[in-house]
Tab-separated table of C-alpha atoms in Angstrom:
chain	number	residue	atom	x	y	z
A	768	UNK	CA	51.200	135.584	153.819
A	769	UNK	CA	51.103	134.116	157.334
A	770	UNK	CA	53.574	131.310	156.587
A	771	UNK	CA	55.675	132.865	154.139
A	772	UNK	CA	58.523	135.752	155.833
A	773	UNK	CA	58.355	138.459	153.271
A	774	UNK	CA	61.728	137.825	150.991
A	775	UNK	CA	63.767	140.876	149.708
A	776	UNK	CA	64.336	142.417	145.846
A	777	UNK	CA	67.521	139.919	145.659
A	778	UNK	CA	65.594	136.204	146.613
A	779	UNK	CA	62.398	137.820	144.491
A	780	UNK	CA	64.689	138.103	141.625
A	781	UNK	CA	66.580	134.503	142.314
A	782	UNK	CA	63.443	133.015	142.142
A	783	UNK	CA	62.546	134.106	138.754
A	784	UNK	CA	65.937	134.207	136.984
A	785	UNK	CA	67.043	131.997	134.686
A	786	UNK	CA	69.506	128.656	135.700
A	787	UNK	CA	72.254	129.003	136.962
A	788	UNK	CA	70.047	131.503	138.574
A	789	UNK	CA	71.221	134.802	138.014
A	790	UNK	CA	74.989	133.766	136.848
A	791	UNK	CA	76.200	135.250	133.313
A	792	UNK	CA	75.550	132.292	130.641
A	793	UNK	CA	78.323	132.112	127.910
A	794	UNK	CA	77.630	132.703	124.593
A	795	UNK	CA	76.167	129.944	122.836
A	796	UNK	CA	77.222	129.032	119.476
A	797	UNK	CA	74.660	130.515	117.308
A	798	UNK	CA	74.292	133.930	118.500
A	799	UNK	CA	79.067	133.864	118.286
A	800	UNK	CA	78.520	133.867	114.388
A	801	UNK	CA	78.120	136.079	111.351
A	802	UNK	CA	74.905	136.374	110.006
A	803	UNK	CA	76.174	135.571	106.909
A	804	UNK	CA	77.817	132.607	107.476
A	805	UNK	CA	74.455	131.120	109.371
A	806	UNK	CA	72.534	131.842	106.384
A	807	UNK	CA	74.658	130.114	103.915
A	808	UNK	CA	73.661	127.130	106.184
A	809	UNK	CA	70.646	128.213	106.487
A	810	UNK	CA	69.793	128.351	102.801
A	811	UNK	CA	71.483	125.223	101.580
A	812	UNK	CA	69.479	123.205	99.461
A	813	UNK	CA	69.456	119.531	100.269
A	814	UNK	CA	68.459	118.287	97.140
A	815	UNK	CA	71.731	119.574	95.413
A	816	UNK	CA	73.794	118.122	98.932
A	817	UNK	CA	72.120	114.622	98.739
A	818	UNK	CA	73.521	114.944	95.071
A	819	UNK	CA	76.844	115.992	95.569
A	820	UNK	CA	77.140	113.004	98.602
A	821	UNK	CA	76.026	110.344	96.197
A	822	UNK	CA	78.348	111.645	93.458
A	823	UNK	CA	80.913	111.733	95.771
A	824	UNK	CA	80.357	107.886	97.229
A	825	UNK	CA	80.004	106.530	93.725
A	826	UNK	CA	83.176	107.950	92.564
A	827	UNK	CA	85.274	106.730	95.337
A	828	UNK	CA	83.213	103.469	95.626
A	829	UNK	CA	84.591	103.253	91.546
A	830	UNK	CA	87.994	104.398	92.252
A	831	UNK	CA	90.291	102.645	94.476
A	832	UNK	CA	93.584	104.779	95.231
A	833	UNK	CA	96.785	103.536	95.871
A	834	UNK	CA	96.869	105.365	98.996
A	835	UNK	CA	94.086	103.890	100.605
A	836	UNK	CA	95.589	100.510	99.854
A	837	UNK	CA	98.585	101.511	101.813
A	838	UNK	CA	96.614	103.084	104.550
A	839	UNK	CA	94.194	100.031	104.924
A	840	UNK	CA	97.740	98.062	104.991
A	841	UNK	CA	99.346	100.118	107.234
A	842	UNK	CA	96.043	100.470	109.834
A	843	UNK	CA	95.771	96.851	109.994
A	844	UNK	CA	99.129	96.404	111.157
A	845	UNK	CA	99.092	99.108	113.390
A	846	UNK	CA	95.890	96.754	114.691
A	847	UNK	CA	98.431	93.851	115.690
A	848	UNK	CA	100.349	95.766	117.683
A	849	UNK	CA	99.302	95.757	121.797
A	850	UNK	CA	97.009	98.861	123.127
A	851	UNK	CA	99.798	99.085	125.766
A	852	UNK	CA	103.004	98.813	123.552
A	853	UNK	CA	100.887	101.578	121.005
A	854	UNK	CA	100.985	103.928	124.152
A	855	UNK	CA	104.399	103.636	124.572
A	856	UNK	CA	105.194	103.730	120.854
A	857	UNK	CA	103.157	106.959	120.283
A	858	UNK	CA	104.770	108.664	123.711
A	859	UNK	CA	107.927	107.451	123.284
A	860	UNK	CA	111.003	110.248	122.548
A	861	UNK	CA	113.291	107.412	120.685
A	862	UNK	CA	112.386	107.988	117.304
A	863	UNK	CA	115.739	107.489	116.090
A	864	UNK	CA	115.898	103.556	118.269
A	865	UNK	CA	112.494	102.961	116.325
A	866	UNK	CA	113.968	103.817	113.449
A	867	UNK	CA	116.798	101.461	113.537
A	868	UNK	CA	115.272	98.405	115.223
A	869	UNK	CA	112.636	98.853	111.486
A	870	UNK	CA	115.507	99.087	109.145
A	871	UNK	CA	116.608	95.512	110.832
A	872	UNK	CA	113.531	93.937	111.107
A	873	UNK	CA	112.521	95.462	107.583
A	874	UNK	CA	116.180	94.331	106.475
A	875	UNK	CA	115.716	90.666	107.678
A	876	UNK	CA	112.475	90.715	105.958
A	877	UNK	CA	113.483	90.878	102.934
A	878	UNK	CA	116.303	89.407	102.856
A	879	UNK	CA	116.316	85.925	105.192
A	880	UNK	CA	114.339	82.934	104.801
A	881	UNK	CA	111.740	81.341	106.569
A	882	UNK	CA	113.801	79.017	109.229
A	883	UNK	CA	116.011	82.121	110.160
A	884	UNK	CA	116.641	84.221	113.022
A	885	UNK	CA	117.775	87.295	113.771
A	886	UNK	CA	118.963	87.949	117.852
A	887	UNK	CA	119.549	91.101	118.780
A	888	UNK	CA	120.807	91.640	122.681
A	889	UNK	CA	118.742	94.737	123.883
A	890	UNK	CA	119.239	94.622	127.913
A	891	UNK	CA	116.895	97.978	128.792
A	892	UNK	CA	113.442	97.138	129.192
A	893	UNK	CA	111.568	100.023	127.013
A	894	UNK	CA	113.849	99.129	124.606
A	895	UNK	CA	112.527	95.858	124.365
A	896	UNK	CA	108.953	96.854	124.482
A	897	UNK	CA	110.023	99.041	121.502
A	898	UNK	CA	111.102	96.136	119.946
A	899	UNK	CA	108.340	93.818	120.636
A	900	UNK	CA	105.970	96.371	119.332
A	901	UNK	CA	107.456	96.980	115.959
A	902	UNK	CA	107.292	93.448	116.087
A	903	UNK	CA	103.794	93.072	115.941
A	904	UNK	CA	103.560	95.563	113.674
A	905	UNK	CA	105.530	94.146	110.958
A	906	UNK	CA	103.585	90.822	112.032
A	907	UNK	CA	107.240	88.452	113.280
A	908	UNK	CA	107.577	86.428	116.419
A	909	UNK	CA	109.544	88.161	118.943
A	910	UNK	CA	110.935	86.385	122.058
A	911	UNK	CA	113.183	87.663	125.070
A	912	UNK	CA	115.016	85.458	126.352
A	913	UNK	CA	117.911	85.345	129.216
A	914	UNK	CA	121.528	83.872	128.300
A	915	UNK	CA	123.958	83.533	131.171
A	916	UNK	CA	127.618	83.439	130.762
A	917	UNK	CA	129.421	83.043	134.050
A	918	UNK	CA	127.764	85.749	136.454
A	919	UNK	CA	126.498	88.179	134.386
A	920	UNK	CA	122.881	87.599	132.544
A	921	UNK	CA	122.072	88.880	128.671
A	922	UNK	CA	118.720	89.173	127.116
A	923	UNK	CA	118.546	88.776	124.074
A	924	UNK	CA	114.946	88.768	122.038
A	925	UNK	CA	115.171	86.339	119.070
A	926	UNK	CA	113.344	87.799	116.180
A	927	UNK	CA	112.008	84.969	112.898
A	928	UNK	CA	109.246	85.107	110.534
A	929	UNK	CA	105.710	83.841	110.908
A	930	UNK	CA	105.261	80.391	109.711
A	931	UNK	CA	101.803	81.434	108.122
A	932	UNK	CA	103.060	82.671	104.835
A	933	UNK	CA	104.170	85.906	103.479
A	934	UNK	CA	104.695	89.415	105.653
A	935	UNK	CA	103.407	92.223	103.340
A	936	UNK	CA	105.508	95.243	103.889
A	937	UNK	CA	103.065	98.279	104.592
A	938	UNK	CA	104.807	101.657	102.645
A	939	UNK	CA	103.877	103.792	105.575
A	940	UNK	CA	106.932	103.045	107.848
A	941	UNK	CA	106.226	103.033	111.400
A	942	UNK	CA	108.893	105.528	112.614
A	943	UNK	CA	107.048	107.858	109.548
A	944	UNK	CA	103.685	107.602	111.053
A	945	UNK	CA	105.335	108.497	114.573
A	946	UNK	CA	106.153	111.843	113.465
A	947	UNK	CA	103.671	112.588	111.337
A	948	UNK	CA	101.400	111.597	114.711
A	949	UNK	CA	103.393	113.710	116.909
A	950	UNK	CA	103.121	116.795	114.194
A	951	UNK	CA	99.673	116.539	113.715
A	952	UNK	CA	99.153	115.385	110.631
A	953	UNK	CA	97.938	112.100	110.627
């Protein structure tokens, strides 16, 4: 008593109040749920749940859906694209330009041989980045070179197939994926 001065009511309340020291605490998720919802969650039969999960796993292993194969092919193609280019493709508002690059490259892959080269004159650096991203997606080689004609220099992107073999075209196009991801569908 002699060493500690007298405390007023506010100071005493602050000593015994729960953290954050008397401030209002936001309600937890449990107190915001309905009693009916909580009872449904609380009374789950774990054996039934394990049987259902096991049955779903077995059925999904037996059946390989065509959509799953398409999704896997698309995701492997998407992972080929450099991470900075992926971010530029996601944030790009030039969906028509990306779709036109994609149409050019898909046509080139389907109709041309391995020795052929597709040359596109793209002067804008951001547009070239998008073009290189689409090329990475379709697993073709793209190299931009500068060609000088007199006083002016032109940037030409040369696209050719890789020597490794067959290029598989995913059924989901890159431009459709970008639209779906912006809409929150994918």
